[in-house]
PDB file of C-alpha atoms in Angstrom:
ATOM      1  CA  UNK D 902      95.126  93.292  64.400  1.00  0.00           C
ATOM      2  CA  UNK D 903      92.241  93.347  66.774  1.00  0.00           C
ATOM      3  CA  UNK D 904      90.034  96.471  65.660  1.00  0.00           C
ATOM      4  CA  UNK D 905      86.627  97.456  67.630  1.00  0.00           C
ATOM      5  CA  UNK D 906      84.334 100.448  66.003  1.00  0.00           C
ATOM      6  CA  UNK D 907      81.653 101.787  67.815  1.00  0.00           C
ATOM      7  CA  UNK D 908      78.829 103.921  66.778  1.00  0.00           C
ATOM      8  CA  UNK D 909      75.645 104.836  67.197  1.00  0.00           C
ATOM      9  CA  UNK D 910      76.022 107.540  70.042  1.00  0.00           C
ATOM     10  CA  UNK D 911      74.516 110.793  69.524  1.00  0.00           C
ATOM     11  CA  UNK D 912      72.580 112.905  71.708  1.00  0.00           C
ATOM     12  CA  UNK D 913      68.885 112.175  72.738  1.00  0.00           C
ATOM     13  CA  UNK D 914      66.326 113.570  74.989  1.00  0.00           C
ATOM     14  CA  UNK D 915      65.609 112.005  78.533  1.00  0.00           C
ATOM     15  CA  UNK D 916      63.496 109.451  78.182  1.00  0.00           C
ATOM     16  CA  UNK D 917      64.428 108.501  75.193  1.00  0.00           C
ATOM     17  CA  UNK D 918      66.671 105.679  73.872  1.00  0.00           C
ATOM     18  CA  UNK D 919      69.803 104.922  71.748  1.00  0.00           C
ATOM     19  CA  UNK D 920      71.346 101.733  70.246  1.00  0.00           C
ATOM     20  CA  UNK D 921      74.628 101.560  70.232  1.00  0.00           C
ATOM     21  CA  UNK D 922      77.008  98.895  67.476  1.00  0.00           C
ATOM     22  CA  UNK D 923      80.497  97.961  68.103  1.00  0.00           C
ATOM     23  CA  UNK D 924      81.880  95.908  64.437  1.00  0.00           C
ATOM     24  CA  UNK D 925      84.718  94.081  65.321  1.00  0.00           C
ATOM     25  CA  UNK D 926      87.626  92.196  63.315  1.00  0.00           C
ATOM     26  CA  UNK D 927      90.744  91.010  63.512  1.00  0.00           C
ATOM     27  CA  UNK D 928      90.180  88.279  65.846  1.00  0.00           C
ATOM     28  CA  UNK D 929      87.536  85.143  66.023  1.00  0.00           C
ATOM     29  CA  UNK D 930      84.639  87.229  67.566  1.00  0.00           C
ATOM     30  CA  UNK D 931      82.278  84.429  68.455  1.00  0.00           C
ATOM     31  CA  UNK D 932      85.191  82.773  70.829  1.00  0.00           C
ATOM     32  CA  UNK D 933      85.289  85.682  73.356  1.00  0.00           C
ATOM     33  CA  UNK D 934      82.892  87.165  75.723  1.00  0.00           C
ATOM     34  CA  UNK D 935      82.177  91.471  75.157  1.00  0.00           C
ATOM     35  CA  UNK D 936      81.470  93.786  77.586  1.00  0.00           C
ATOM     36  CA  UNK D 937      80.802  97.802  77.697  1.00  0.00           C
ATOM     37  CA  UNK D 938      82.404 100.703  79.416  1.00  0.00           C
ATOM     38  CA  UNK D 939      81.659 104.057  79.926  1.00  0.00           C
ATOM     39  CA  UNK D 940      83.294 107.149  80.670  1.00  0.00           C
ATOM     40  CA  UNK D 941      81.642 110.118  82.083  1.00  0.00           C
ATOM     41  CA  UNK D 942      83.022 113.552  81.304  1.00  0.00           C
ATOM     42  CA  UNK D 943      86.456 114.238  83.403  1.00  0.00           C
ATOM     43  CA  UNK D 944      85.236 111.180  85.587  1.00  0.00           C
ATOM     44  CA  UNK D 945      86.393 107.498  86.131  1.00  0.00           C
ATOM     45  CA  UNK D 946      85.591 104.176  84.164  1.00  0.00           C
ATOM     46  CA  UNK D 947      82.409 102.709  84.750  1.00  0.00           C
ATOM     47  CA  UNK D 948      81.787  98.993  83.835  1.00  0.00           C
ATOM     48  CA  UNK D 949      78.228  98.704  82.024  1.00  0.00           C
ATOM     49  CA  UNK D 950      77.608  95.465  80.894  1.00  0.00           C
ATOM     50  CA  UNK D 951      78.820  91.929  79.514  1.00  0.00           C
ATOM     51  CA  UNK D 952      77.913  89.108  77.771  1.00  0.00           C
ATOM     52  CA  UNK D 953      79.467  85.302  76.940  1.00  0.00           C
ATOM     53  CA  UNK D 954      80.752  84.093  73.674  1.00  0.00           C
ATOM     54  CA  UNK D 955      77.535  82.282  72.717  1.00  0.00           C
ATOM     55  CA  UNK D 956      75.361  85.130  74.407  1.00  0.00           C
ATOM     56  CA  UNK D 957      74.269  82.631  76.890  1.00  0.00           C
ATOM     57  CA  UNK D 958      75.739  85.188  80.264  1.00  0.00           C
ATOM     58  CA  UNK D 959      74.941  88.356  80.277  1.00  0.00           C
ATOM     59  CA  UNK D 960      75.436  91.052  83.566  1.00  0.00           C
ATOM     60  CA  UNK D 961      74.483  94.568  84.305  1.00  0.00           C
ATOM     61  CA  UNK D 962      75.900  97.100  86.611  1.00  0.00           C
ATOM     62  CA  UNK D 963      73.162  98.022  89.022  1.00  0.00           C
ATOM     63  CA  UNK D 964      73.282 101.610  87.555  1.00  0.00           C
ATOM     64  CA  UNK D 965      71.527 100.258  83.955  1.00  0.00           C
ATOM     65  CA  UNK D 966      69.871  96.961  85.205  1.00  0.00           C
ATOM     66  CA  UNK D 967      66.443  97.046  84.011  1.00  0.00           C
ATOM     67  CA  UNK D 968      66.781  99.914  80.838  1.00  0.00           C
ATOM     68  CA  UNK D 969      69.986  98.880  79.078  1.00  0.00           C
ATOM     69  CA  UNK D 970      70.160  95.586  77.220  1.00  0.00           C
ATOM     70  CA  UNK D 971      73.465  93.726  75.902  1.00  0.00           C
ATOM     71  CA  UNK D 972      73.070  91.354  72.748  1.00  0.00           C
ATOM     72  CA  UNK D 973      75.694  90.116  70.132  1.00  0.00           C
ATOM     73  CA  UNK D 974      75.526  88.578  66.568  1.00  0.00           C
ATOM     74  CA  UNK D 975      78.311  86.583  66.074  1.00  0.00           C
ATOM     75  CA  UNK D 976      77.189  86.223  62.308  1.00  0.00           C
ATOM     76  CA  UNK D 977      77.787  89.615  61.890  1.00  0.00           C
ATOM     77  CA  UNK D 978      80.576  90.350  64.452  1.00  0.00           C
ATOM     78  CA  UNK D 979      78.921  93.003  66.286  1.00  0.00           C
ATOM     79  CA  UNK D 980      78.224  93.906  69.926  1.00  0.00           C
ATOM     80  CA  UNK D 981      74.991  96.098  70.677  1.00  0.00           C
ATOM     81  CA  UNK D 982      73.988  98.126  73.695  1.00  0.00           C
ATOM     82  CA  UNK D 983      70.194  98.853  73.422  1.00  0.00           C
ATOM     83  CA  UNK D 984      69.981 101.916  75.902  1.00  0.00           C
ATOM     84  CA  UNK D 985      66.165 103.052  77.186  1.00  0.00           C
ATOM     85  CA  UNK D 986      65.178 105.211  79.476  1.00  0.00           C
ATOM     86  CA  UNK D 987      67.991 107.114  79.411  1.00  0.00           C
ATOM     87  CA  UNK D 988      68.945 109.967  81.934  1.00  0.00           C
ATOM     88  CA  UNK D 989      71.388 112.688  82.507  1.00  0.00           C
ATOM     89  CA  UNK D 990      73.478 110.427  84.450  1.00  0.00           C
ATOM     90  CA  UNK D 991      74.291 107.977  81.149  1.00  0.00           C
ATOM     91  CA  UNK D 992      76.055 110.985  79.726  1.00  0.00           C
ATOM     92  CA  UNK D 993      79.605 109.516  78.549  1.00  0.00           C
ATOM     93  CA  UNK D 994      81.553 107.716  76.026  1.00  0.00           C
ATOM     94  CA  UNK D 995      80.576 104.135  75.717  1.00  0.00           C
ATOM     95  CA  UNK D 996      83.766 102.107  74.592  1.00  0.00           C
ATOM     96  CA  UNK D 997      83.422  98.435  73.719  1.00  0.00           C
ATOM     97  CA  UNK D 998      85.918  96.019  74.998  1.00  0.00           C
ATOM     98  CA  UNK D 999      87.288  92.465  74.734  1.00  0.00           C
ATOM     99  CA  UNK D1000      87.790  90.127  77.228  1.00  0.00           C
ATOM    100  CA  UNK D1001      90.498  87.527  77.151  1.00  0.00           C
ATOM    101  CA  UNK D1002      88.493  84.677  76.447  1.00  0.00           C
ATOM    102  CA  UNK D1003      84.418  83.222  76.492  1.00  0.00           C
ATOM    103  CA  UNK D1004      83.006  83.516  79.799  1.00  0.00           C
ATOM    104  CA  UNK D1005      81.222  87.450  80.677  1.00  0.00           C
ATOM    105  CA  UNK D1006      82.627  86.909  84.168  1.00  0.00           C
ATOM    106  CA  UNK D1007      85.991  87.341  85.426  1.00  0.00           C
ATOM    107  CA  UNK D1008      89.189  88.876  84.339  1.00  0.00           C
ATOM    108  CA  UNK D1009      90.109  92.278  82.097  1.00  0.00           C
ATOM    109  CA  UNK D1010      89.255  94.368  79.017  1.00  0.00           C
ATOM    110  CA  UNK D1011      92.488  93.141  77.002  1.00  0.00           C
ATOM    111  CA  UNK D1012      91.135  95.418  73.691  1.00  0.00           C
ATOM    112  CA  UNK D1013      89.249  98.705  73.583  1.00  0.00           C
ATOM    113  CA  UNK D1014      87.470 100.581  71.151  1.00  0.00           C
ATOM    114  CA  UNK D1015      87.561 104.654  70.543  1.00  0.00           C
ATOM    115  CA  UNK D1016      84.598 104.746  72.098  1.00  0.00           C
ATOM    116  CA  UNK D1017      81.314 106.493  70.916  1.00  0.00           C
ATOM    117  CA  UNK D1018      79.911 109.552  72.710  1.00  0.00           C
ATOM    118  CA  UNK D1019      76.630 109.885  74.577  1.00  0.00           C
ATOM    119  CA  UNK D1020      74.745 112.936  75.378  1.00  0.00           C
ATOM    120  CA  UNK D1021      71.499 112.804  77.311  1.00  0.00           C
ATOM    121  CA  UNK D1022      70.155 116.485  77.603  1.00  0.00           C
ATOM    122  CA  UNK D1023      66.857 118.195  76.624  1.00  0.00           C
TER     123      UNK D1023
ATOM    124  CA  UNK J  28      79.513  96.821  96.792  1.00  0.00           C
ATOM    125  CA  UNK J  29      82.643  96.386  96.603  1.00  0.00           C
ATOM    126  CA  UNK J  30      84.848  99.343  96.528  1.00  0.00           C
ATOM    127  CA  UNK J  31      88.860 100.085  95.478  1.00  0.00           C
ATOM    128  CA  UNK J  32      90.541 103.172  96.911  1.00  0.00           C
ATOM    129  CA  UNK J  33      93.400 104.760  94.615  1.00  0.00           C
ATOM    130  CA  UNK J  34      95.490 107.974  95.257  1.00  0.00           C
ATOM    131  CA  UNK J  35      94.177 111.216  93.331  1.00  0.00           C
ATOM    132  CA  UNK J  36      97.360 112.121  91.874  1.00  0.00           C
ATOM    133  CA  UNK J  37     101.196 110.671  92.191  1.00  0.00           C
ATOM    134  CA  UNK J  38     104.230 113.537  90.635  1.00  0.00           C
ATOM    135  CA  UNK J  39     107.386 111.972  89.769  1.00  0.00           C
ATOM    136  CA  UNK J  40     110.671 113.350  88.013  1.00  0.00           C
ATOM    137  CA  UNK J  41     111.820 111.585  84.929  1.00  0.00           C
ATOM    138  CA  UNK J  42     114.139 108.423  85.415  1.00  0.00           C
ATOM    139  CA  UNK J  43     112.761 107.653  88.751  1.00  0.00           C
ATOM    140  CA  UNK J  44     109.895 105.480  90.080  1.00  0.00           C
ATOM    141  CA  UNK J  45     106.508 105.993  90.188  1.00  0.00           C
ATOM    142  CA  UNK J  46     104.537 103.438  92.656  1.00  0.00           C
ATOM    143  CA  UNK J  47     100.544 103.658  92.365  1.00  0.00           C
ATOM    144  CA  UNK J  48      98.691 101.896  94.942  1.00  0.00           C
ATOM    145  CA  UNK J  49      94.630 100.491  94.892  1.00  0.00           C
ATOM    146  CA  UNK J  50      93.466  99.076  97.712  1.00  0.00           C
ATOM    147  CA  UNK J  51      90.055  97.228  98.982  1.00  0.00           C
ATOM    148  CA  UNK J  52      89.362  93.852 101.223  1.00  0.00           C
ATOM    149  CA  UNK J  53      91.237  91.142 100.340  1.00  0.00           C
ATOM    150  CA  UNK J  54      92.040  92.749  97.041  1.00  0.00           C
ATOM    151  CA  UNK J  55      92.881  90.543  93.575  1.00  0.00           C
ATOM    152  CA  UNK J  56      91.499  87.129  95.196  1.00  0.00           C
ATOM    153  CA  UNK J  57      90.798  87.082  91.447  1.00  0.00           C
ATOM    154  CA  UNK J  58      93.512  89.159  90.217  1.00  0.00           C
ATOM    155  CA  UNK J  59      94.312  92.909  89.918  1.00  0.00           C
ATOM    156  CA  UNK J  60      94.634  94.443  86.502  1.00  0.00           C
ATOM    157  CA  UNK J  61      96.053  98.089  85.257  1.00  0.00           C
ATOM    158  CA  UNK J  62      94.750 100.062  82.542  1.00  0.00           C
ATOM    159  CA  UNK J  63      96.878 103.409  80.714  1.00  0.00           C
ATOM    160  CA  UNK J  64      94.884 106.103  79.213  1.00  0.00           C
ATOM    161  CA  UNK J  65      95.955 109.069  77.769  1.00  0.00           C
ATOM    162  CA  UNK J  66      93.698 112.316  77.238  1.00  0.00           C
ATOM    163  CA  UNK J  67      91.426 111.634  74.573  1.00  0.00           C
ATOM    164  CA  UNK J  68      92.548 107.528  74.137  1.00  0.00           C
ATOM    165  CA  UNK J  69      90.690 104.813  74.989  1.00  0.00           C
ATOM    166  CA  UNK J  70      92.713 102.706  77.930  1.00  0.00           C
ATOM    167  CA  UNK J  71      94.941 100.312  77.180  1.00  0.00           C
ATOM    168  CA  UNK J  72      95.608  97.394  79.802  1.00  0.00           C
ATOM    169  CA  UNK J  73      99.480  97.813  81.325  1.00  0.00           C
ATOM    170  CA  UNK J  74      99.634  94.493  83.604  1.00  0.00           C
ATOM    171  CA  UNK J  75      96.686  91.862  83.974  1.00  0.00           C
ATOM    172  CA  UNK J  76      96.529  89.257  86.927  1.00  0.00           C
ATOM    173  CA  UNK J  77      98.386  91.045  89.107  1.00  0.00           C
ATOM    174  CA  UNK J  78     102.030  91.169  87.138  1.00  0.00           C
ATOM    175  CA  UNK J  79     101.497  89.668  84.010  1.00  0.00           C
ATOM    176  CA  UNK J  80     102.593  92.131  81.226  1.00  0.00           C
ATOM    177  CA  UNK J  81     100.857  92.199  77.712  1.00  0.00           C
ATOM    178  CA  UNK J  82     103.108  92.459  74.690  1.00  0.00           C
ATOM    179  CA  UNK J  83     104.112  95.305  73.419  1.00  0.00           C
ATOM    180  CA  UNK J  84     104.040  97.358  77.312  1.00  0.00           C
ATOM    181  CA  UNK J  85     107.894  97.636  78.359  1.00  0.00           C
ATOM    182  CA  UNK J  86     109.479  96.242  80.909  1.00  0.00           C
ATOM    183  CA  UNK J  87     109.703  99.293  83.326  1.00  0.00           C
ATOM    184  CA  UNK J  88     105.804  98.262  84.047  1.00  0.00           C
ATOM    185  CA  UNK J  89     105.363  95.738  86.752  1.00  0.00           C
ATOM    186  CA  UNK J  90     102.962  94.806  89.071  1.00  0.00           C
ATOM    187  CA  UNK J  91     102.536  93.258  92.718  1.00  0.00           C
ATOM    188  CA  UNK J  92      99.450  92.548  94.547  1.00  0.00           C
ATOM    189  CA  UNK J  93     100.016  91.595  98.806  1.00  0.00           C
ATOM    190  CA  UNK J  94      96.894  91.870 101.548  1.00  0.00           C
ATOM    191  CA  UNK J  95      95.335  94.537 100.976  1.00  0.00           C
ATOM    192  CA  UNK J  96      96.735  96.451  98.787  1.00  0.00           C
ATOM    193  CA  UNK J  97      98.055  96.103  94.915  1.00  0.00           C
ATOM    194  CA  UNK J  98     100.418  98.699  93.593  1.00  0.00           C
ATOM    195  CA  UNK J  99     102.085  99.336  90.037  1.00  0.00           C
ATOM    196  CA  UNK J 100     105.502  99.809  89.734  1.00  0.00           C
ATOM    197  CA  UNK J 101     106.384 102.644  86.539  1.00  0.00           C
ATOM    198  CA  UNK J 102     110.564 102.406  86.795  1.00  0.00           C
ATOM    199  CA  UNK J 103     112.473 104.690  84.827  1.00  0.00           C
ATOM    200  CA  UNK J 104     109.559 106.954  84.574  1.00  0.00           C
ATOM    201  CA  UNK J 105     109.329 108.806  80.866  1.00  0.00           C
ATOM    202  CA  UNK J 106     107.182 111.818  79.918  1.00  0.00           C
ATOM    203  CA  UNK J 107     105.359 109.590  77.306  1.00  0.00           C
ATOM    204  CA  UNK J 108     104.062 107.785  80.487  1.00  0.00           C
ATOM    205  CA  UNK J 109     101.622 110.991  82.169  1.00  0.00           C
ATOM    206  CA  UNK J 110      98.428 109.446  82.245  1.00  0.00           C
ATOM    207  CA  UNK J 111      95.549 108.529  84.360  1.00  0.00           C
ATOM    208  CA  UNK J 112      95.852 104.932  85.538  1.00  0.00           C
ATOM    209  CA  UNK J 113      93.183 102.738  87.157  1.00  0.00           C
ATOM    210  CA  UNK J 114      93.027  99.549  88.773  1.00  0.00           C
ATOM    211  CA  UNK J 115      90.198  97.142  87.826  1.00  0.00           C
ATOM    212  CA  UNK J 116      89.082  93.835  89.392  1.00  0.00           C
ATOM    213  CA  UNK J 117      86.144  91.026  89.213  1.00  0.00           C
ATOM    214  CA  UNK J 118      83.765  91.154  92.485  1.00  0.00           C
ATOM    215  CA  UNK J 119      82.569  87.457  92.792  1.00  0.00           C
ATOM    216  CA  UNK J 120      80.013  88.602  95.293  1.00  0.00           C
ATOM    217  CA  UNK J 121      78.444  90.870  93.129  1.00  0.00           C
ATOM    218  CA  UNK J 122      79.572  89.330  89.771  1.00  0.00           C
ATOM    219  CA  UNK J 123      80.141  92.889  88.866  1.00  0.00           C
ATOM    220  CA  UNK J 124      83.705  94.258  87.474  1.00  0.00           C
ATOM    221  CA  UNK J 125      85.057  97.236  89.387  1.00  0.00           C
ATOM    222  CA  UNK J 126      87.201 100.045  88.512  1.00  0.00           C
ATOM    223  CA  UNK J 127      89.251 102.279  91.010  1.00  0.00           C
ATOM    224  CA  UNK J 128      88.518 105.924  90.653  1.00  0.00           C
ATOM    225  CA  UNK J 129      91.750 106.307  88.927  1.00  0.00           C
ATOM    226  CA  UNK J 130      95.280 108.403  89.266  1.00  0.00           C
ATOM    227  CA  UNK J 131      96.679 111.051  87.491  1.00  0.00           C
ATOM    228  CA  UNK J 132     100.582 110.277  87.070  1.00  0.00           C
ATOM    229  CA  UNK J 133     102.180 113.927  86.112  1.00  0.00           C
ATOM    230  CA  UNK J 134     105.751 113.492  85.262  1.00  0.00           C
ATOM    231  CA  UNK J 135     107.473 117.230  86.366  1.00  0.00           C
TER     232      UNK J 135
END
């Protein structure tokens, strides 16, 4: 059974920055490409970031390009979301995802996590 | 950038069919995919590539995709199926994946 954990979130001052994990089993980690999500309060889905099998491709939505960085250890079957500079605006729940196979292009989320919660606020 | 257009809200009275539309230019050249979620779940993806069904989602989900405009088809509509439902595709241009602002299905 595919299983994806995140943690990490918490809340943190503006400005300041947050790492987020996602441990995942059930499923031959290093042979699929991850990506995040997030979720503002009572608002849409929000795609946040992906990255290849290998961790060769990674993209950014426009809204985090340049403070949020995406990185995997496939050793250790975990996804990371290294968030700086963060801002009101990243208030949400980031949920990890799967994609159906290697690439960090193309396609759907075919597994999500819970989800961790975010909270940017002095 | 690219931008899909879904209705707010679609009612429907158990045992008939709900049809949710999401709409942008020359949607699903890559495929359009549908994603469940209940309050307080995580989404869970309903029909992938336009009409392809995962495992485990029943039958009464199906999905078409023509122009403009993909829609999924909820037949035989239960209670257990109120939800918010969004449509999600990959923009080539932008190499970005995009989400539809989502629809609340309320079944009366």
């Amino acid at each position: 059974e595919v299983q994806l954990v995140e943690s990490g979130g918490g809340l943190v001052k503006p400005g300041g920055s947050l790492r987020l994990s996602c441990a995942a089993s059930g499923f031959s980690f290093s042979d699929y490409g991850m990506r995040w999500v997030r979720q503002a309060p009572g608002k849409g889905l929000e795609w946040v970031s992906s990255i290849s099998s290998t961790g060769t491709y990674i993209n950014y939505a426009d809204s985090v390009k340049g403070r949020f960085i995406i990185s995997r250890d496939n050793g250790e079957n975990s996804l990371y979301l290294q968030m700086n500079s963060l801002r009101a605006e990243d208030t949400a729940v980031y949920y990890c995802a799967k994609g159906p196979y290697d690439s960090s292009i193309r396609g759907y989320f075919d597994y999500w996590g819970q989800g961790t919660l975010v909270t940017v606020s002095s | 950038s690219y931008v899909l257009t879904q209705p707010p809200s679609v009612s429907v009275a158990p045992g008939k069919t709900a049809r949710i539309t999401c709409g942008g230019n020359n949607i699903g050249s890559e495929g359009v995919h549908w994603y469940q979620q209940k309050p307080g779940q995580a989404p869970v993806v309903v029909i992938y590539y336009d009409s392809d069904r995962p495992s485990g989602i029943p039958e009464r989900f199906s999905g078409s995709n023509s122009g403009n405009t993909a829609t999924l088809t909820i037949s035989r509509v239960e209670a257990g199926d109120e939800a918010d439902y969004y449509c999600q595709v990959w923009d080539s241009t932008s190499d970005h994946y995009v989400f539809g602002p989502g629809t609340k299905v309320t079944v009366l």
